[in-house]
Coordinates of C-alpha atoms in Angstrom, one line a residue:
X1 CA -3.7 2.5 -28.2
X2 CA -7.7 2.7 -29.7
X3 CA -8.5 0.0 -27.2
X4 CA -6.6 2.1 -24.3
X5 CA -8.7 5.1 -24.7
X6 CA -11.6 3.3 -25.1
X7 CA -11.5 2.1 -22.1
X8 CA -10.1 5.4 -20.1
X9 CA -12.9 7.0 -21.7
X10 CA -15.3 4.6 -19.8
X11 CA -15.5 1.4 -21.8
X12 CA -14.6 -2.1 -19.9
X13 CA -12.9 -5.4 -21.3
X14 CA -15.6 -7.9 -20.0
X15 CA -12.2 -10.0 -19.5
X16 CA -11.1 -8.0 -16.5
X17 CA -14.7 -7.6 -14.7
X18 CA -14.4 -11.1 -15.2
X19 CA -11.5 -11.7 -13.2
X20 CA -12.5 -8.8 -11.2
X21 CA -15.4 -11.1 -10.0
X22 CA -13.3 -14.3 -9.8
X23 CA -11.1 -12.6 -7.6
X24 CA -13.5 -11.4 -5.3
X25 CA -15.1 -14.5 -5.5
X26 CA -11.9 -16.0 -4.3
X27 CA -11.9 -13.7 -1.6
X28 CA -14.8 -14.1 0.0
X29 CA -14.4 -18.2 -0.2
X30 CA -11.3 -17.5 2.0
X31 CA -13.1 -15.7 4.1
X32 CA -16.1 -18.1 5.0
X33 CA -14.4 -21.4 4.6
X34 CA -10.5 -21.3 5.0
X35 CA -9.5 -18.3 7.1
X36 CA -10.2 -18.8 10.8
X37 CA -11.7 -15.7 12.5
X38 CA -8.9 -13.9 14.4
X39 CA -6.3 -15.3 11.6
X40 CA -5.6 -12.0 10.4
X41 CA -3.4 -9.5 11.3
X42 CA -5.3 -7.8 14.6
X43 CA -8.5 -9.1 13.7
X44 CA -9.7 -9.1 17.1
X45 CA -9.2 -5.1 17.4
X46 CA -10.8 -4.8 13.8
X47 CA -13.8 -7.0 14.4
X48 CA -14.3 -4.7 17.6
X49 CA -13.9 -1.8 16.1
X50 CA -16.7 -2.4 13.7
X51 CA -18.7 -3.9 16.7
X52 CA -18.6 -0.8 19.1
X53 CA -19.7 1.8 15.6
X54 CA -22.3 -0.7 14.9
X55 CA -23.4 -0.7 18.3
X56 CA -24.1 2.9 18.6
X57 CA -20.7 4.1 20.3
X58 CA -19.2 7.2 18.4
X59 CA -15.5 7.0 17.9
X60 CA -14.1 4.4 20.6
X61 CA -11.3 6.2 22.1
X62 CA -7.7 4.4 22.5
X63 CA -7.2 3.1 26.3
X64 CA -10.6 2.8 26.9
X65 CA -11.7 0.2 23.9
X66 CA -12.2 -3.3 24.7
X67 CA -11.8 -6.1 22.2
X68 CA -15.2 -7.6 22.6
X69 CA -16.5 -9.8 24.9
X70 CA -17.7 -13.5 23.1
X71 CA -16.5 -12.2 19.9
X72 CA -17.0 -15.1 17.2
X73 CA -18.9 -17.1 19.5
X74 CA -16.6 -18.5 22.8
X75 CA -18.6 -18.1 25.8
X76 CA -17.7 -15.8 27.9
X77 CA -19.6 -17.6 31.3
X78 CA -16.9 -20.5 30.7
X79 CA -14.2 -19.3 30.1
X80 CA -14.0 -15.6 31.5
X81 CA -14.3 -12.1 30.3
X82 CA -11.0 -11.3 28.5
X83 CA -10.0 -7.6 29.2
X84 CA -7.7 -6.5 26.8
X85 CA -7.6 -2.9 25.5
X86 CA -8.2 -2.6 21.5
X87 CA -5.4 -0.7 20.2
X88 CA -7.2 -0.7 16.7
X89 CA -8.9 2.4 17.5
X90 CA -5.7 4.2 17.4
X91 CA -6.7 4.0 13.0
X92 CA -9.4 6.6 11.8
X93 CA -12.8 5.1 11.2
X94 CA -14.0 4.9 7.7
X95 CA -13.2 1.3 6.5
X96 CA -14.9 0.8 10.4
X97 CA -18.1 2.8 9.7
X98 CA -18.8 1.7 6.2
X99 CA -18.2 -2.4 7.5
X100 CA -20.8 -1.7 10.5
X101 CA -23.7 -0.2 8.3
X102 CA -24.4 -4.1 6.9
X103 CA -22.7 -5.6 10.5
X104 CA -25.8 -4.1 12.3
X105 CA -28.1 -5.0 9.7
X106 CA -27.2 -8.4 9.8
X107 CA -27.1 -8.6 13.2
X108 CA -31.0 -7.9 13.3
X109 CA -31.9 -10.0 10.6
X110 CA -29.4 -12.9 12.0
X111 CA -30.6 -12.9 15.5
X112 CA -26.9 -11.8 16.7
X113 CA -25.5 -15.4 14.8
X114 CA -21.6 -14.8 15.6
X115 CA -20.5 -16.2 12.3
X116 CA -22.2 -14.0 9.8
X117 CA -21.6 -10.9 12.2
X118 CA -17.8 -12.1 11.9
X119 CA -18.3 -12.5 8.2
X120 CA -19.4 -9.1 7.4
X121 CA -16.3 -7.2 7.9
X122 CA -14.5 -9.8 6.3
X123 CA -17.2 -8.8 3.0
X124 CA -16.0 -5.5 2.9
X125 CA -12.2 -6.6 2.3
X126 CA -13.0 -9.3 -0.3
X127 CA -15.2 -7.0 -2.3
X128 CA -12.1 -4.0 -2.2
X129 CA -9.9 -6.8 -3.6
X130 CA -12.5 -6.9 -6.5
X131 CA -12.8 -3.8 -7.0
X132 CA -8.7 -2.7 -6.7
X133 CA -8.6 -5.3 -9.9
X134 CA -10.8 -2.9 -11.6
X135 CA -9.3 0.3 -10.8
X136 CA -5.9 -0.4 -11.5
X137 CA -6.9 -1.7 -14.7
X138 CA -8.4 1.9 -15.2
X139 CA -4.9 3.0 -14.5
X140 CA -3.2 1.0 -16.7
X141 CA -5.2 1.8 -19.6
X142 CA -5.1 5.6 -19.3
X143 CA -1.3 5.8 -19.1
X144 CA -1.3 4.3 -22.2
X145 CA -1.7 0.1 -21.8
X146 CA -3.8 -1.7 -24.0
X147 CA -7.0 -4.0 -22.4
X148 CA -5.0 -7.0 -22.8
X149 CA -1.8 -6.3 -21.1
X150 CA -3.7 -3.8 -18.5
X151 CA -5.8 -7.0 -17.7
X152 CA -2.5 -9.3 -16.6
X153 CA -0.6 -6.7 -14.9
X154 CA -4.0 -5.5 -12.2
X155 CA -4.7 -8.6 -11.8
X156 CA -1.1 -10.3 -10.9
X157 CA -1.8 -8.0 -8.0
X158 CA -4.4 -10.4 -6.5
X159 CA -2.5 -13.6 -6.8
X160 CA 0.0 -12.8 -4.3
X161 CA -1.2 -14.6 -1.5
X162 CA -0.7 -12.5 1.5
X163 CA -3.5 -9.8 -0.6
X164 CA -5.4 -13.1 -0.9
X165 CA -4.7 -13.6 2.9
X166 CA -5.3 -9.8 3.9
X167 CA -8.8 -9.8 1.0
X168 CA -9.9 -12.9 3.6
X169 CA -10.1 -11.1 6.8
X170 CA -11.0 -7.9 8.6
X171 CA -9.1 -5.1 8.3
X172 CA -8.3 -2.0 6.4
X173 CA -5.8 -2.8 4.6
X174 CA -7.0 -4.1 1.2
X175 CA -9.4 -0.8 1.6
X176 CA -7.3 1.1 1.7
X177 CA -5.2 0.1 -0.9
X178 CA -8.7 0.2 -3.3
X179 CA -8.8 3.9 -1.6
X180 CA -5.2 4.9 -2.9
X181 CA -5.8 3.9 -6.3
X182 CA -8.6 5.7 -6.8
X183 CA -6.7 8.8 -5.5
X184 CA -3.7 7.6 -7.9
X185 CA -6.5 7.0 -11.3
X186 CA -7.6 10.5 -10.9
X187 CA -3.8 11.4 -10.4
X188 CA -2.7 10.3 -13.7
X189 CA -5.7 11.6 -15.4
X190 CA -4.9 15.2 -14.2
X191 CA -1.1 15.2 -14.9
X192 CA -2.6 14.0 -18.8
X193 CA -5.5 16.1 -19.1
X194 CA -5.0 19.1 -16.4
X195 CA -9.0 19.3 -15.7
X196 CA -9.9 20.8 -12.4
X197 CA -12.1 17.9 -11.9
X198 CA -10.0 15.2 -11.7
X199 CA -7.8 16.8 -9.5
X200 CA -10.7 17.6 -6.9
X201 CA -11.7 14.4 -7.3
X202 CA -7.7 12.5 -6.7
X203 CA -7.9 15.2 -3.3
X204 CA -11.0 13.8 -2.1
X205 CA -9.7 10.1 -2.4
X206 CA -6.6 11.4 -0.5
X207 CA -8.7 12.7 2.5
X208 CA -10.9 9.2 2.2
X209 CA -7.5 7.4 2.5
X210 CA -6.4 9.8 5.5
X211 CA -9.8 8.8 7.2
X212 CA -8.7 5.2 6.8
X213 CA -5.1 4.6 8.1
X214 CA -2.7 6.8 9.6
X215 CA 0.1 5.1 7.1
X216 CA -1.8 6.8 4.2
X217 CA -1.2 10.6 5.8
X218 CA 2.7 9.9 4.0
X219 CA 0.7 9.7 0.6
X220 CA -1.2 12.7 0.9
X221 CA 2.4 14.7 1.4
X222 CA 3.5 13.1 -1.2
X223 CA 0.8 13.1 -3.8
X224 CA -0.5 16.7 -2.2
X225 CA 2.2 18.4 -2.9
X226 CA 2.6 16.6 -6.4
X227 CA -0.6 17.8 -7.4
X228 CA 0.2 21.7 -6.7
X229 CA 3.0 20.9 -8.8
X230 CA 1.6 20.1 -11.9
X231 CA -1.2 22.9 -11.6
X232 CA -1.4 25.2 -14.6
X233 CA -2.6 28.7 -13.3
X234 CA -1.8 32.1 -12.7
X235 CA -2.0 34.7 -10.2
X236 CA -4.4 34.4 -7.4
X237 CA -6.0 31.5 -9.0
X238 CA -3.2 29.4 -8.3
X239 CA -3.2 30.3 -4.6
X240 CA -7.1 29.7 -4.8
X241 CA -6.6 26.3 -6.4
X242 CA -3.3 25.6 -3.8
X243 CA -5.3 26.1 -1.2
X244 CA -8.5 24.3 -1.9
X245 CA -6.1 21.1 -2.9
X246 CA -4.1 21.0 -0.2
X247 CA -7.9 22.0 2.3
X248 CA -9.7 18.7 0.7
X249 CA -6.5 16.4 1.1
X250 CA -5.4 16.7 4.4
X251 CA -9.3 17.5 6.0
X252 CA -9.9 14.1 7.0
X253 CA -6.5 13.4 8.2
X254 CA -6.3 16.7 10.0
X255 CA -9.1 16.7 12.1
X256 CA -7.8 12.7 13.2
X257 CA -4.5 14.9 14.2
X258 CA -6.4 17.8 16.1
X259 CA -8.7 14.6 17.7
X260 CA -5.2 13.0 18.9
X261 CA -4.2 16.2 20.0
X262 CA -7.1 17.4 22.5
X263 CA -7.2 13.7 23.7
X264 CA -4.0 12.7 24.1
X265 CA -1.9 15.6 23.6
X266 CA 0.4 14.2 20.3
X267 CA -1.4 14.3 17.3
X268 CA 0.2 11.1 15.6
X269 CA -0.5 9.4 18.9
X270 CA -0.5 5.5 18.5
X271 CA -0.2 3.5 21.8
X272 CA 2.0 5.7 24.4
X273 CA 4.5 3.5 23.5
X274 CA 7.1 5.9 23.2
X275 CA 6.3 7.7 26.9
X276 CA 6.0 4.2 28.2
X277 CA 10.0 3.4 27.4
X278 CA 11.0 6.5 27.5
X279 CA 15.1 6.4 29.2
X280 CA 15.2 3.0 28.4
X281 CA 15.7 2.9 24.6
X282 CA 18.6 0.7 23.4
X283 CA 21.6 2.7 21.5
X284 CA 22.0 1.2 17.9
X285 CA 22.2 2.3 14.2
X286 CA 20.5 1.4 11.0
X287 CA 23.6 -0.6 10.7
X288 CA 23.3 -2.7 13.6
X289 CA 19.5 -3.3 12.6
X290 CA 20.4 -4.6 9.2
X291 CA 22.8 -6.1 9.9
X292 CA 21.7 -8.3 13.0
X293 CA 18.2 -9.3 11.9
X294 CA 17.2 -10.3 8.7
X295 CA 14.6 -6.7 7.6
X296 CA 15.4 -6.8 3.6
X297 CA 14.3 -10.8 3.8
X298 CA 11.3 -10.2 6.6
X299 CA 10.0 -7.6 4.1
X300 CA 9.9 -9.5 1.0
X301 CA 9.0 -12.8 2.5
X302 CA 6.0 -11.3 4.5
X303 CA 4.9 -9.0 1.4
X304 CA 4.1 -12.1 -0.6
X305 CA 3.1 -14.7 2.2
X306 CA 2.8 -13.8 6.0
X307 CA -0.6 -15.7 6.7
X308 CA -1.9 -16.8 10.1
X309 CA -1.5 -14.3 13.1
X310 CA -2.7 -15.6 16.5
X311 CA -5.3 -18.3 14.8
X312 CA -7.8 -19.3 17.9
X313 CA -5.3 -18.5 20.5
X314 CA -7.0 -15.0 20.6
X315 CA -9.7 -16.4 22.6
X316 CA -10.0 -17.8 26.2
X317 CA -10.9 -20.9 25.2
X318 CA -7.6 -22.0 24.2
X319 CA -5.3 -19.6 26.2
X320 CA -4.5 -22.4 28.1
X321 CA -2.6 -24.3 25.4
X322 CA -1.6 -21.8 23.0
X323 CA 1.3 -19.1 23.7
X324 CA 2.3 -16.2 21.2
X325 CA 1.6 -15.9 17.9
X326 CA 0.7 -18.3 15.2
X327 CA 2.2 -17.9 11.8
X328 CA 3.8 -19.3 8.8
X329 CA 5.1 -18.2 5.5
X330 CA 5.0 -19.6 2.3
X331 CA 7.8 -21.0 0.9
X332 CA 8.1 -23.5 -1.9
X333 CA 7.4 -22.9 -5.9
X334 CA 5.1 -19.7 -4.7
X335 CA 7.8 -18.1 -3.3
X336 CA 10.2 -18.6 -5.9
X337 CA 7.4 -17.8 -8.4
X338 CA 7.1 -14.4 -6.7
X339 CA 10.8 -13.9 -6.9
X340 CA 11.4 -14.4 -10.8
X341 CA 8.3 -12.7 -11.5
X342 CA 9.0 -9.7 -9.1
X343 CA 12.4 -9.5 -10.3
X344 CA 11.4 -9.3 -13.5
X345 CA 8.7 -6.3 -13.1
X346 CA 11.8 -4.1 -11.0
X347 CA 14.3 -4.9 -14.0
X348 CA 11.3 -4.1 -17.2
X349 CA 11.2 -0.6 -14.8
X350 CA 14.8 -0.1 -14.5
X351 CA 15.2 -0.8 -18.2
X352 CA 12.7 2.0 -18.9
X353 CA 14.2 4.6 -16.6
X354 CA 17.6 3.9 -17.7
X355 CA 16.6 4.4 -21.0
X356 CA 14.7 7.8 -20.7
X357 CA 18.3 8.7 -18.5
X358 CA 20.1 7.6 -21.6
X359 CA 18.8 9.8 -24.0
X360 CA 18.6 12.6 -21.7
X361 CA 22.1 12.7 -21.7
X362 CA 22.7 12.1 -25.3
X363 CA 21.0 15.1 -25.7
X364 CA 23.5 17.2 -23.8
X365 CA 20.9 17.4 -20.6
X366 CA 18.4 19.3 -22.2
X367 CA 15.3 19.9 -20.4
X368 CA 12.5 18.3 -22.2
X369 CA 9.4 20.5 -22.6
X370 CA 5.7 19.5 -23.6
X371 CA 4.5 22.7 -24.1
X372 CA 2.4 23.2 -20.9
X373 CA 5.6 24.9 -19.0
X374 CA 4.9 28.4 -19.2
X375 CA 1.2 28.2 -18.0
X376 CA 2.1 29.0 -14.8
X377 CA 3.2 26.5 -13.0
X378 CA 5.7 25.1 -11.0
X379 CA 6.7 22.3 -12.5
X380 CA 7.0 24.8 -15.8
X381 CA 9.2 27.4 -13.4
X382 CA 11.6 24.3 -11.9
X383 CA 12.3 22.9 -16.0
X384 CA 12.9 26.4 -17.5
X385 CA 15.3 27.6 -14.5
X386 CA 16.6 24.6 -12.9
X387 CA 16.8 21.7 -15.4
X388 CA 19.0 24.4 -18.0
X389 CA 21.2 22.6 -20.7
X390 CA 24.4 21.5 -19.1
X391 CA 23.2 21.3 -15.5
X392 CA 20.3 18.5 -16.3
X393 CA 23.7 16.0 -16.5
X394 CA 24.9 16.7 -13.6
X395 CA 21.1 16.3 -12.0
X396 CA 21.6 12.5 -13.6
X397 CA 25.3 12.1 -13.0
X398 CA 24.4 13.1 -9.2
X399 CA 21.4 11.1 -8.5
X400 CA 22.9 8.0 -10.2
X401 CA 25.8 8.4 -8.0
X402 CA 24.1 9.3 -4.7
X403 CA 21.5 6.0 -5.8
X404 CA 24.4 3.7 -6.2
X405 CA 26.0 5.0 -2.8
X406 CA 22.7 4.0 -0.8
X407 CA 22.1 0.9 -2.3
X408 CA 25.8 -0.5 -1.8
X409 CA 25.5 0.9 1.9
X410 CA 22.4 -1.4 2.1
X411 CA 23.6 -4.3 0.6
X412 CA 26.8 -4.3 2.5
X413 CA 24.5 -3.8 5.6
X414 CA 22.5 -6.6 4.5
X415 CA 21.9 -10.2 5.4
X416 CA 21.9 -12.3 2.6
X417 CA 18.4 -14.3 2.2
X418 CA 19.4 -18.1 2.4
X419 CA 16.6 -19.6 0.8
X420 CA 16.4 -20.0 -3.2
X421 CA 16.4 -17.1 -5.1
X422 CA 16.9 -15.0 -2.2
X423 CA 19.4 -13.1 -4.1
X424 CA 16.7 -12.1 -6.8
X425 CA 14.8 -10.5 -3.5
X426 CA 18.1 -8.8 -2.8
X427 CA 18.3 -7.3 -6.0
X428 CA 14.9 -5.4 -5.4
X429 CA 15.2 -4.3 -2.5
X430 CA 18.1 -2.5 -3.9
X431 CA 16.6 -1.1 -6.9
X432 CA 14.5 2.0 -4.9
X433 CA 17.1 4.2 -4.3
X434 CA 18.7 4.0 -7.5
X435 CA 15.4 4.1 -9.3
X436 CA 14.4 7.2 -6.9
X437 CA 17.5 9.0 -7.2
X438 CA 17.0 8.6 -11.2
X439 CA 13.7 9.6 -11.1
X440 CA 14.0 12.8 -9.2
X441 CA 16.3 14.6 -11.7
X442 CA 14.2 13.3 -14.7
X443 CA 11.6 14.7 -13.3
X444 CA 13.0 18.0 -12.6
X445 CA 13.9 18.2 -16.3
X446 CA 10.4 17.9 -17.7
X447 CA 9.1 15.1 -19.7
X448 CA 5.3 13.6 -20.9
X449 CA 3.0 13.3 -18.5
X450 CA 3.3 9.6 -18.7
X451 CA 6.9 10.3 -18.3
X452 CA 6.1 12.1 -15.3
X453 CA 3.9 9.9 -14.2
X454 CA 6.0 6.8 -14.5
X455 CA 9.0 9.2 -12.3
X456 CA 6.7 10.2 -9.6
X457 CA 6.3 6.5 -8.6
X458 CA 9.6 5.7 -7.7
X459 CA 9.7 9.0 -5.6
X460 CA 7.0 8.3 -3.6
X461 CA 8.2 5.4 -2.7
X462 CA 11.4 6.6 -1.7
X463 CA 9.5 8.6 0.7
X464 CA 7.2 6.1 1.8
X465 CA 10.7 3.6 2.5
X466 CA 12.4 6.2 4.4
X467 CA 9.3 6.9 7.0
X468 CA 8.8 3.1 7.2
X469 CA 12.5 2.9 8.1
X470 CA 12.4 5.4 10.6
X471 CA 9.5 4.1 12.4
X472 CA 10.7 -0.1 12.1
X473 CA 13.7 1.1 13.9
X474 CA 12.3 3.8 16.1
X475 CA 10.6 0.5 17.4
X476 CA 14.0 -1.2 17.5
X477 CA 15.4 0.9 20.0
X478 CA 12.4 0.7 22.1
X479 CA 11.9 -3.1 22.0
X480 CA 15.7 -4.4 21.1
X481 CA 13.7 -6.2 18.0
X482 CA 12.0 -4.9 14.8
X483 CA 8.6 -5.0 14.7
X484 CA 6.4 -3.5 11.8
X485 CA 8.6 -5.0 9.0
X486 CA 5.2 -5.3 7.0
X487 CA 5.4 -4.7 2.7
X488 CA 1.4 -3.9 3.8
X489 CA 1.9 -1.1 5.0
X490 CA 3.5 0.5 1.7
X491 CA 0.0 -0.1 0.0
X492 CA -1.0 3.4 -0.5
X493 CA 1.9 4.1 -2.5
X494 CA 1.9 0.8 -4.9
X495 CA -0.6 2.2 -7.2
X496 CA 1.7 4.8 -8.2
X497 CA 4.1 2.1 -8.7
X498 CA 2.0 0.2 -10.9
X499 CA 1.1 2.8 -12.8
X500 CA 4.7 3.4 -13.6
X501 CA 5.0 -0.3 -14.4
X502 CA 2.3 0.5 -17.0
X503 CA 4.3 2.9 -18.7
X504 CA 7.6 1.0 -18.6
X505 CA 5.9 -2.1 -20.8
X506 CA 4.1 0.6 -22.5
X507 CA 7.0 2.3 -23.5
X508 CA 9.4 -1.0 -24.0
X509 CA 6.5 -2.6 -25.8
X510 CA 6.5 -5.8 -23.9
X511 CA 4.5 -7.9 -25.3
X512 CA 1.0 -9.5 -24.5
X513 CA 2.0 -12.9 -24.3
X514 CA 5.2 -12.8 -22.1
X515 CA 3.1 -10.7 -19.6
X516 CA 0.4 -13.6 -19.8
X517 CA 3.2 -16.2 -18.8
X518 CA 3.8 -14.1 -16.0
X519 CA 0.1 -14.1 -15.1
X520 CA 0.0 -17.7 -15.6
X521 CA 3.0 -18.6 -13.5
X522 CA 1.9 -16.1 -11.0
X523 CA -1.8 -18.1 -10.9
X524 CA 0.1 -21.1 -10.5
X525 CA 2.4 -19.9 -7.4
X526 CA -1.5 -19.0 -5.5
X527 CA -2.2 -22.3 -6.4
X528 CA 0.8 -24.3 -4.9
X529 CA 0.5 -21.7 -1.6
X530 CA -3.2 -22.4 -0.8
X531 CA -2.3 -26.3 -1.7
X532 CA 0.9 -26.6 0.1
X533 CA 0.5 -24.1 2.7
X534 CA -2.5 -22.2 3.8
X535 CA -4.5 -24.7 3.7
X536 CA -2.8 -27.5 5.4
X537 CA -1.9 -25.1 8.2
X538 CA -5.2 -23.7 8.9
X539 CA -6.5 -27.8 9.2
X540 CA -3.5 -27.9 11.3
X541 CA -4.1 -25.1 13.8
X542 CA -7.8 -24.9 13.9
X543 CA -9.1 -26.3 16.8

């Protein structure tokens, strides 16, 4: 515990900048020798993106935005002008504007040389892989994990190889992930320490994530809203402090909306796909969209390794012999790696929040208090007149019920993954809605704040799953497939997720070396994919 606050309080293990550095490092090899421009998701639109800021135009505006003409080098004189609108710019601009600042530097000092302008971008992702190693490190340690073990668990992060993949390429993905766990660092250190600063500061991050993707507006009404409910204030202060919170969070993300608005007249406006298909949408439930394609699997298999997207095909050059999209996943000792190790992480979690349920209930439901409850706040209001002895069982006895009920409605739904430890994959996709459905009511009755903070994860998430849902089969309807069935694009919320982790092997005192195996097998499962996989396929496809 010494060497945890120690390093909360601003110390580093040189261990983890280490392998902050090697990771990066790893990154940006990827990036200049493996990964072939356009191999990333929509790296045309985000290379273009950054090309029209750098190139003096303010804000490219959706429908009008071009993907660039000669991008990476193809000559435009042979083989045509390729007009094709860059539906990027639907995403706000920040990861775009901070990438063009060196992109137009370089393109002075380079003489316009296509490959460095199509490296730069590609920088600014390998260096946020880095630099999430570090932060969530800081996480670790100041819910309560030791350098050692906070050292395995943030880096395990970067050895899944479609972050690897992501890391490699440009787009704002990996940014924004680095973004959300700096908003989730200063989290946790106000639901500990309940200084004003910290929770300025989380806001701030929040409103630097809503100026990066549209997918992180879900956590700022989640983490928002958490935030107001830890506060400790009375009177007008707390209105003063409400305010201002909820002012810096959603500024960013607000003005994107009102910009949406006045241009396009929705302020979540994406593509006009919706208007487009309007009438023609096809009439079929969640059910039917489990239960006929393969989501649970798609999810799982793409969050640990989706790489390739439309390799070279993206340009003119090769139009001619390439059709669709060009992709692969990993399979093979990485995937099954991923699976055990995965598997394990959800269970150490479950573990812990069945535990905490446990002795909740062994002590007749009794609201747990820390001594900050009657400051003011909400959270103190909700555990002294909500979570009352007696009712708090019946807050478990609910959720656990209500958490079993969706997760049997999922798994019956279900298609069974048919590859090797596919049911392991199964498994966690089932734990969120018991986890969440836990959570909630332990929340509600009080706890630590590492308590607290290790229940706040799981809810988020629930929130985060739910939207995601919603929009993958929104998109259903409209297209007769899913689309969108990305574990990506639940990035902003994963650092509240890990941070939970953290207090699970904190609290279960897992120990050092049996998370180091993990690390190690994890390291090994990177290995095999770039071996067996990625790069074969990228000598394969690159013409």
């Amino acid at each position: 515990m010494t060497d945890a606050i120690s390093a909360s309080n601003g110390r580093w293990s040189w261990t983890v900048v280490m392998l902050a550095v090697v990771v990066a490092a790893l990154a940006v090899t990827m990036a200049a020798r493996v990964t072939p421009f356009g191999d990333t998701p929509d790296e045309s639109g985000h290379y273009s993106y950054v090309h029209d800021l750098a190139n003096g135009e303010i804000l490219p505006r959706l429908g009008e935005a071009k993907m660039t003409v000669g991008r990476w080098g193809y000559d435009p004189e042979v083989w045509g002008v390729e007009d094709r609108n860059n539906y990027i710019t639907q995403h706000p601009p920040l990861y775009y504007a901070i990438a063009a600042l060196p992109y137009r530097v370089v393109d002075q000092v380079s003489g316009g040389d296509h490959y460095w302008l199509g490296l730069v971008p590609r920088l600014v992702s390998a260096l946020s892989l880095g630099l999430l190693v570090l932060v969530l490190y800081r996480i670790l340690v100041t819910v309560g994990l030791d350098s050692a073990r906070a050292t395995i668990v943030a880096g395990g992060v970067a050895f899944i190889p479609t972050t690897l993949h992501l890391a490699s390429g440009a787009n704002n993905d990996i940014f924004l992930f680095l973004v959300s766990a700096l908003a989730t660092l200063f989290f946790a250190r106000f639901v500990q320490r309940k200084r004003w600063q910290d929770a300025y500061i989380c806001a701030v991050w929040l409103a630097m994530a809503g100026a990066t993707k549209m997918t992180a507006w879900v956590l700022i009404a989640v983490l928002g809203p958490m935030l107001v409910y830890e506060m400790s204030a009375r009177g007008w202060r707390w209105w003063l402090h409400a305010f201002g919170l909820a002012a810096v969070s959603v500024s960013t993300a607000g003005l994107w909306m009102l910009r949406n608005a006045v241009l396009f007249g929705e302020p979540f406006y994406r593509s006009g796909l919706d208007a487009a298909f309007e009438g023609e949408r096809h009439s079929a439930g969640f059910a039917e969209l489990l239960t006929n394609w393969p989501v649970m699997e798609w999810f799982m298999a793409h969050f640990h390794g989706l790489i390739g997207f439309s390799g070279q095909c993206v340009t003119p050059a090769l139009q001619d012999i390439c059709s669709g999209i060009r992709m692969t996943q990993v399979f093979g000792l990485s995937r099954t790696v991923f699976a055990i190790v995965l598997a394990a992480a959800v269970g150490v979690f479950m573990v812990y929040l069945l535990a905490v349920a446990l002795k909740r209930w062994g002590k007749y439901g009794e609201p747990s208090f820390d001594g900050t409850e009657r400051d003011g706040s909400v959270r103190g209001w909700v555990v002294s007149h909500v979570a009352r002895k007696g009712r708090s069982r019946w807050l478990i006895a609910v959720g656990a019920l209500v958490g079993a009920s969706v997760s049997l409605a999922l798994f019956t739904a279900s298609q069974w993954p048919a590859y090797r430890f596919g049911d392991l994959h199964t498994a966690v996709m089932l734990a969120p809605p018991i986890a969440a459905a836990l959570a909630l009511p332990l929340l509600v009755m009080g706890g630590s704040p590492r308590e607290r903070i290790a229940f706040y994860g799981p809810v988020a998430f629930a929130v985060f799953g739910v939207i995601l849902f919603l929009q993958i089969h929104k998109g259903f309807t409209i297209l007769g497939y899913p689309t969108g069935v990305h574990g990506r694009y639940l990035y902003p919320v994963f650092p509240l997720l890990i941070a939970g982790l953290g207090v699970a092997v904190s609290g279960l005192r897992i120990p050092a070396w049996l998370l180091a195996l993990a690390g190690i097998a994890m390291v090994t499962g990177l290995g095999d994919a770039l071996i067996a996989h990625v790069i074969p396929f990228y000598l394969e496809t690159r013409l």
